[in-house]
């Protein structure tokens, strides 16, 4: 089976809601992803296989040189096969092509090996306020 990666790829809101629920372990929401992404994102990457959405990452930005990864998700049944790293690599390539100089990500502790190892992020000092 061949996985295809598409920058600003077409997707169905219900498919992305189902993938998000599967990947993050919550009930399926009714988020209007299309409206959200068109309004707030530089772009996004969809990973598809046999017509099914199996991976996704959102690339938000500040309108300048900073881009931010959000909602990186791979279907549970397709994890550990490099799909997540390929999503991030595609996102980084496209953000660079759009003139961004920095790609930021925050994540839970258990994802350190993925982001620092498989994706090549470097550790930095950052701050966060929980709102």
PDB file of C-alpha atoms in Angstrom:
ATOM      1  CA  UNK A   1       0.000   0.000   0.000  1.00  0.00           C
ATOM      2  CA  UNK A   2       1.319   3.430  -0.941  1.00  0.00           C
ATOM      3  CA  UNK A   3       0.857   6.404   1.351  1.00  0.00           C
ATOM      4  CA  UNK A   4       0.414   9.728  -0.432  1.00  0.00           C
ATOM      5  CA  UNK A   5       1.238  13.060   1.229  1.00  0.00           C
ATOM      6  CA  UNK A   6      -0.473  16.205   0.018  1.00  0.00           C
ATOM      7  CA  UNK A   7       0.159  19.801   1.078  1.00  0.00           C
ATOM      8  CA  UNK A   8      -3.175  21.579   1.580  1.00  0.00           C
ATOM      9  CA  UNK A   9      -4.774  18.281   0.640  1.00  0.00           C
ATOM     10  CA  UNK A  10      -8.484  17.829   0.250  1.00  0.00           C
ATOM     11  CA  UNK A  11     -10.261  16.108   3.120  1.00  0.00           C
ATOM     12  CA  UNK A  12     -13.726  15.495   4.485  1.00  0.00           C
ATOM     13  CA  UNK A  13     -14.495  17.118   7.862  1.00  0.00           C
ATOM     14  CA  UNK A  14     -16.038  13.908   9.189  1.00  0.00           C
ATOM     15  CA  UNK A  15     -12.950  11.883   8.190  1.00  0.00           C
ATOM     16  CA  UNK A  16     -10.615  14.355   9.914  1.00  0.00           C
ATOM     17  CA  UNK A  17     -12.816  14.430  13.018  1.00  0.00           C
ATOM     18  CA  UNK A  18     -12.747  10.617  13.130  1.00  0.00           C
ATOM     19  CA  UNK A  19      -8.949  10.514  12.647  1.00  0.00           C
ATOM     20  CA  UNK A  20      -8.448  13.137  15.355  1.00  0.00           C
ATOM     21  CA  UNK A  21     -10.658  11.169  17.779  1.00  0.00           C
ATOM     22  CA  UNK A  22      -8.826   7.921  16.977  1.00  0.00           C
ATOM     23  CA  UNK A  23      -5.400   9.470  17.330  1.00  0.00           C
ATOM     24  CA  UNK A  24      -6.023  11.520  20.450  1.00  0.00           C
ATOM     25  CA  UNK A  25      -8.451   9.153  22.186  1.00  0.00           C
ATOM     26  CA  UNK A  26     -11.507  11.347  22.537  1.00  0.00           C
ATOM     27  CA  UNK A  27     -15.087  11.191  21.240  1.00  0.00           C
ATOM     28  CA  UNK A  28     -15.638  12.199  17.624  1.00  0.00           C
ATOM     29  CA  UNK A  29     -16.264  15.952  17.446  1.00  0.00           C
ATOM     30  CA  UNK A  30     -18.049  18.001  14.807  1.00  0.00           C
ATOM     31  CA  UNK A  31     -15.274  20.511  14.172  1.00  0.00           C
ATOM     32  CA  UNK A  32     -15.427  22.442  10.912  1.00  0.00           C
ATOM     33  CA  UNK A  33     -11.784  21.820  10.070  1.00  0.00           C
ATOM     34  CA  UNK A  34     -12.049  23.324   6.602  1.00  0.00           C
ATOM     35  CA  UNK A  35     -13.153  26.705   7.999  1.00  0.00           C
ATOM     36  CA  UNK A  36     -10.593  26.594  10.810  1.00  0.00           C
ATOM     37  CA  UNK A  37      -7.672  25.748   8.541  1.00  0.00           C
ATOM     38  CA  UNK A  38      -8.558  28.220   5.810  1.00  0.00           C
ATOM     39  CA  UNK A  39      -8.776  30.951   8.439  1.00  0.00           C
ATOM     40  CA  UNK A  40      -5.739  30.233  10.619  1.00  0.00           C
ATOM     41  CA  UNK A  41      -3.228  28.037   8.798  1.00  0.00           C
ATOM     42  CA  UNK A  42      -0.374  28.413   6.389  1.00  0.00           C
ATOM     43  CA  UNK A  43      -1.304  24.925   5.276  1.00  0.00           C
ATOM     44  CA  UNK A  44      -1.680  21.324   6.335  1.00  0.00           C
ATOM     45  CA  UNK A  45      -0.520  17.929   5.204  1.00  0.00           C
ATOM     46  CA  UNK A  46      -2.843  14.995   4.640  1.00  0.00           C
ATOM     47  CA  UNK A  47      -1.597  11.414   4.434  1.00  0.00           C
ATOM     48  CA  UNK A  48      -3.893   9.147   2.492  1.00  0.00           C
ATOM     49  CA  UNK A  49      -3.930   5.471   1.684  1.00  0.00           C
ATOM     50  CA  UNK A  50      -6.468   3.763  -0.577  1.00  0.00           C
ATOM     51  CA  UNK A  51      -8.776   6.787  -0.352  1.00  0.00           C
ATOM     52  CA  UNK A  52      -8.661   6.933   3.462  1.00  0.00           C
ATOM     53  CA  UNK A  53      -7.218   9.726   5.583  1.00  0.00           C
ATOM     54  CA  UNK A  54      -4.601   8.093   7.831  1.00  0.00           C
ATOM     55  CA  UNK A  55      -2.497  11.082   8.883  1.00  0.00           C
ATOM     56  CA  UNK A  56      -2.654  14.832   9.269  1.00  0.00           C
ATOM     57  CA  UNK A  57      -0.682  17.813  10.556  1.00  0.00           C
ATOM     58  CA  UNK A  58      -1.705  21.477  10.692  1.00  0.00           C
ATOM     59  CA  UNK A  59       0.843  24.256  10.081  1.00  0.00           C
ATOM     60  CA  UNK A  60      -0.288  27.464  11.745  1.00  0.00           C
ATOM     61  CA  UNK A  61       1.825  30.594  11.361  1.00  0.00           C
ATOM     62  CA  UNK A  62       2.323  34.186  12.431  1.00  0.00           C
ATOM     63  CA  UNK A  63       2.143  35.602   8.915  1.00  0.00           C
ATOM     64  CA  UNK A  64       5.932  36.015   8.921  1.00  0.00           C
ATOM     65  CA  UNK A  65       8.826  33.675   9.597  1.00  0.00           C
ATOM     66  CA  UNK A  66       7.395  31.437  12.345  1.00  0.00           C
ATOM     67  CA  UNK A  67       5.309  28.322  11.681  1.00  0.00           C
ATOM     68  CA  UNK A  68       3.833  26.018  14.307  1.00  0.00           C
ATOM     69  CA  UNK A  69       2.903  22.341  14.103  1.00  0.00           C
ATOM     70  CA  UNK A  70      -0.474  21.449  15.580  1.00  0.00           C
ATOM     71  CA  UNK A  71      -2.615  18.331  15.656  1.00  0.00           C
ATOM     72  CA  UNK A  72      -0.015  15.900  14.320  1.00  0.00           C
ATOM     73  CA  UNK A  73      -1.938  12.645  14.169  1.00  0.00           C
ATOM     74  CA  UNK A  74      -1.611   9.215  12.571  1.00  0.00           C
ATOM     75  CA  UNK A  75      -4.312   6.555  12.698  1.00  0.00           C
ATOM     76  CA  UNK A  76      -3.531   4.115  15.506  1.00  0.00           C
ATOM     77  CA  UNK A  77      -3.423   1.125  13.150  1.00  0.00           C
ATOM     78  CA  UNK A  78      -0.731   2.827  10.980  1.00  0.00           C
ATOM     79  CA  UNK A  79       1.651   4.130  13.662  1.00  0.00           C
ATOM     80  CA  UNK A  80       5.360   3.287  13.871  1.00  0.00           C
ATOM     81  CA  UNK A  81       5.733   3.138  10.110  1.00  0.00           C
ATOM     82  CA  UNK A  82       7.246   6.559   9.466  1.00  0.00           C
ATOM     83  CA  UNK A  83       4.015   8.287   8.453  1.00  0.00           C
ATOM     84  CA  UNK A  84       4.232  10.882  11.240  1.00  0.00           C
ATOM     85  CA  UNK A  85       7.826  11.758  10.398  1.00  0.00           C
ATOM     86  CA  UNK A  86       6.916  12.073   6.704  1.00  0.00           C
ATOM     87  CA  UNK A  87       4.004  14.385   7.593  1.00  0.00           C
ATOM     88  CA  UNK A  88       6.365  16.603   9.601  1.00  0.00           C
ATOM     89  CA  UNK A  89       9.049  16.548   6.877  1.00  0.00           C
ATOM     90  CA  UNK A  90       6.481  17.603   4.265  1.00  0.00           C
ATOM     91  CA  UNK A  91       5.202  20.358   6.571  1.00  0.00           C
ATOM     92  CA  UNK A  92       8.760  21.616   7.163  1.00  0.00           C
ATOM     93  CA  UNK A  93       9.529  21.618   3.434  1.00  0.00           C
ATOM     94  CA  UNK A  94       6.388  23.577   2.577  1.00  0.00           C
ATOM     95  CA  UNK A  95       6.807  26.058   5.445  1.00  0.00           C
ATOM     96  CA  UNK A  96      10.375  26.717   4.263  1.00  0.00           C
ATOM     97  CA  UNK A  97       9.111  27.182   0.692  1.00  0.00           C
ATOM     98  CA  UNK A  98       6.601  29.753   2.000  1.00  0.00           C
ATOM     99  CA  UNK A  99       9.439  31.792   3.534  1.00  0.00           C
ATOM    100  CA  UNK A 100       9.251  30.602   7.124  1.00  0.00           C
ATOM    101  CA  UNK A 101      12.555  30.409   8.969  1.00  0.00           C
ATOM    102  CA  UNK A 102      11.423  28.589  12.119  1.00  0.00           C
ATOM    103  CA  UNK A 103       9.160  25.621  12.771  1.00  0.00           C
ATOM    104  CA  UNK A 104       7.952  25.287  16.355  1.00  0.00           C
ATOM    105  CA  UNK A 105       6.244  22.398  18.096  1.00  0.00           C
ATOM    106  CA  UNK A 106       5.172  21.617  21.617  1.00  0.00           C
ATOM    107  CA  UNK A 107       4.279  18.124  22.743  1.00  0.00           C
ATOM    108  CA  UNK A 108       3.765  15.777  25.636  1.00  0.00           C
ATOM    109  CA  UNK A 109       6.834  14.184  27.218  1.00  0.00           C
ATOM    110  CA  UNK A 110       6.231  10.723  25.718  1.00  0.00           C
ATOM    111  CA  UNK A 111       6.631  12.231  22.215  1.00  0.00           C
ATOM    112  CA  UNK A 112      10.215  13.463  22.785  1.00  0.00           C
ATOM    113  CA  UNK A 113      11.791  10.563  20.852  1.00  0.00           C
ATOM    114  CA  UNK A 114       9.504  11.217  17.895  1.00  0.00           C
ATOM    115  CA  UNK A 115      10.078  14.970  17.602  1.00  0.00           C
ATOM    116  CA  UNK A 116      13.753  15.065  18.632  1.00  0.00           C
ATOM    117  CA  UNK A 117      14.746  11.768  17.038  1.00  0.00           C
ATOM    118  CA  UNK A 118      12.607  10.959  14.018  1.00  0.00           C
ATOM    119  CA  UNK A 119      11.810  14.569  13.075  1.00  0.00           C
ATOM    120  CA  UNK A 120      15.071  16.339  13.937  1.00  0.00           C
ATOM    121  CA  UNK A 121      13.770  19.083  16.230  1.00  0.00           C
ATOM    122  CA  UNK A 122      16.268  20.635  18.631  1.00  0.00           C
ATOM    123  CA  UNK A 123      15.514  21.312  22.283  1.00  0.00           C
ATOM    124  CA  UNK A 124      15.017  25.002  23.165  1.00  0.00           C
ATOM    125  CA  UNK A 125      13.922  27.051  26.110  1.00  0.00           C
ATOM    126  CA  UNK A 126      10.298  28.102  25.821  1.00  0.00           C
ATOM    127  CA  UNK A 127       7.532  29.331  28.062  1.00  0.00           C
ATOM    128  CA  UNK A 128       3.892  28.456  28.423  1.00  0.00           C
ATOM    129  CA  UNK A 129       0.909  29.843  30.313  1.00  0.00           C
ATOM    130  CA  UNK A 130      -2.038  27.487  30.698  1.00  0.00           C
ATOM    131  CA  UNK A 131      -5.142  29.535  29.953  1.00  0.00           C
TER     132      UNK A 131
END
